[in-house]
Amino acid sequence: MSLDETIESALRDSPRIGVSSRLRREVMEAVRLERQPPLPFPRRRLLAALGLAALAAGLTVLLPASAAATPPPAALLPLAALLAIPQLLAWIEAW
Amino acid sequence: MREDPDAADVEAVLAGNVERFAAIVERWQETLVNLAYCFTRDASLAEDLAQEAFLQCFRRLAQWRREAPFRTWIYSLALNVYRSQLRRWRLPLEPLSDTLAGPSSLAAELLEAERQERVRRELGRLPPVYREALALFYLEEQDLAATASALGVPVGTLKARLHRGRELLRRRLRRIFG
C-alpha cells in the first residue's frame, strides 16, 4: 500500500471507540454539584442602570459646581470614575 | 416543523431542569469522545477530555446563540477544551515494532495496521488547524459543508487546510517510515 493510500485509509477507517457509562454518570454528578448554569449576564439592564446612576451623580456634582462658576477639579474625579464603570463592565464581560 | 432536540434540552436546563443535560450528553458523547480520540489515541484520556468539554458546555450553555447550530457551538467549545488540554499533555509515541517487519502476509497485515495507527497518532501531532480540519472531516463522513460549518470557516479555507494537513502528514510519515 502506498503512503497516500495508507494515510487516506487510516483517516477514513479510523475505528470508532465506544463510550463507557462512566462518562455520563460523572458528567451528571459534576453538573448536579454545580446545580445550575449561570444565567446570561443582564448587561443591557445593568449598563442602563449604571448609566442613569452616573448621569444623576454627574448632575449632582456639576450643577452646584457650575453655580459656583469654577468647578473644583477634585469634584470631577468621582464623576469620571462613575462614567468609566459601564465601559469597564463591558470590557470585563467581553474578556 | 420538527423541534430541535438540542434547543429544547438547552431551554429546559436553563430553566432549571438540570437533569435534561443528560440528554445532551447522551446525544453528543460518542462524537465528542471520538473527536478527542483522534487527538489522544487513548480511550481513557479521550473520555476525560470529553468530560471536561461537557462541563464547560454546561457552564456556558447560556452563551449559545441560536443563530449558529448547536453542533457548531459544541464542536467549537470542545475543540477549545481539547486544544488547551493537549498543550499541557505531551503524549509519548512508542517506536514502530521491529518484530512486525517479517516476511509473512500476517506480519505484513499487522505492519500495515500499525502504520495506519501511526498515521492516526501523527494526526494528533499536527498543528491544531490542520489536525482539527482532518479529524472533523472524517468524523463528519467527509462532508465538506458540514465540517466547514462546524469549524466556522468557508469551504475553500477548509479545503486548503485539508490539503496542507495531508501534505504535512505525508512529510512526517516519510521520515518515520523511511
Short mmCIF file of C-alpha atoms in Angstrom, two decimals, chain A residues 1-24 26-28 30-32 34-40, chain B residues 14 18-19 21-22 25-26 29-30 33-34 37 41 43-44 47-48 51 54-55 58-59 62 112 115-116 119-120 123 138-139 142 166 170 173-174 177:
data_model
loop_
_atom_site.label_atom_id
_atom_site.label_comp_id
_atom_site.label_asym_id
_atom_site.label_seq_id
_atom_site.Cartn_x
_atom_site.Cartn_y
_atom_site.Cartn_z
CA MET A 1 0.00 0.00 0.00
CA SER A 2 1.40 3.41 -0.92
CA LEU A 3 1.88 6.08 1.72
CA ASP A 4 -1.01 8.14 0.33
CA GLU A 5 -3.30 5.11 0.44
CA THR A 6 -2.19 4.32 3.97
CA ILE A 7 -2.93 7.89 5.09
CA GLU A 8 -6.33 8.01 3.41
CA SER A 9 -7.31 4.60 4.69
CA ALA A 10 -6.10 5.38 8.22
CA LEU A 11 -8.11 8.58 8.39
CA ARG A 12 -11.22 7.29 6.66
CA ASP A 13 -11.44 3.98 8.52
CA SER A 14 -10.39 5.25 11.91
CA PRO A 15 -12.10 2.84 14.32
CA ARG A 16 -14.74 4.46 16.48
CA ILE A 17 -14.46 3.76 20.16
CA GLY A 18 -17.40 3.03 22.41
CA VAL A 19 -18.28 5.27 25.30
CA SER A 20 -18.44 3.89 28.82
CA SER A 21 -21.35 4.64 31.12
CA ARG A 22 -18.79 6.29 33.40
CA LEU A 23 -18.74 9.41 31.23
CA ARG A 24 -22.40 10.29 31.51
CA GLU A 26 -19.52 11.53 36.07
CA VAL A 27 -20.64 14.45 33.95
CA MET A 28 -24.06 14.41 35.59
CA ALA A 30 -20.41 17.20 38.38
CA VAL A 31 -23.32 19.05 36.83
CA ARG A 32 -25.56 18.35 39.83
CA GLU A 34 -22.84 22.93 40.04
CA ARG A 35 -26.66 22.90 40.14
CA GLN A 36 -27.49 25.48 37.50
CA PRO A 37 -25.62 27.15 34.69
CA PRO A 38 -25.20 30.88 35.17
CA LEU A 39 -27.93 32.86 33.51
CA PRO A 40 -26.96 35.33 30.82
CA LEU B 14 -31.51 26.91 31.56
CA VAL B 18 -30.53 20.21 35.23
CA GLU B 19 -31.37 16.53 34.60
CA PHE B 21 -28.43 17.90 30.44
CA ALA B 22 -28.12 14.09 30.43
CA VAL B 25 -24.54 14.23 26.95
CA GLU B 26 -26.24 11.13 25.55
CA GLN B 29 -20.89 11.81 23.91
CA GLU B 30 -19.89 9.42 21.13
CA VAL B 33 -15.17 11.18 22.68
CA ASN B 34 -14.23 10.07 19.17
CA TYR B 37 -9.68 10.06 20.49
CA ARG B 41 -5.31 7.72 20.68
CA ALA B 43 -9.74 5.92 25.14
CA SER B 44 -9.46 6.89 28.78
CA GLU B 47 -13.23 10.35 27.86
CA ASP B 48 -11.51 12.70 30.30
CA GLN B 51 -15.98 15.08 30.26
CA PHE B 54 -19.30 18.68 28.68
CA LEU B 55 -18.68 20.54 31.92
CA PHE B 58 -22.92 23.14 30.91
CA ARG B 59 -21.27 26.22 32.36
CA ALA B 62 -26.44 30.33 28.18
CA GLU B 112 0.08 -2.06 7.74
CA ARG B 115 1.40 2.05 10.04
CA GLN B 116 -2.22 3.20 9.98
CA VAL B 119 -0.84 7.87 10.85
CA ARG B 120 -3.68 8.45 13.31
CA LEU B 123 -2.63 13.33 13.08
CA TYR B 138 -13.52 12.25 8.56
CA LEU B 139 -15.72 12.27 11.64
CA GLN B 142 -16.16 13.67 4.50
CA ARG B 166 -2.34 15.78 4.34
CA ARG B 170 2.91 12.78 4.28
CA LEU B 173 5.43 9.87 7.86
CA ARG B 174 8.03 9.65 5.11
CA PHE B 177 8.59 5.02 7.60
#
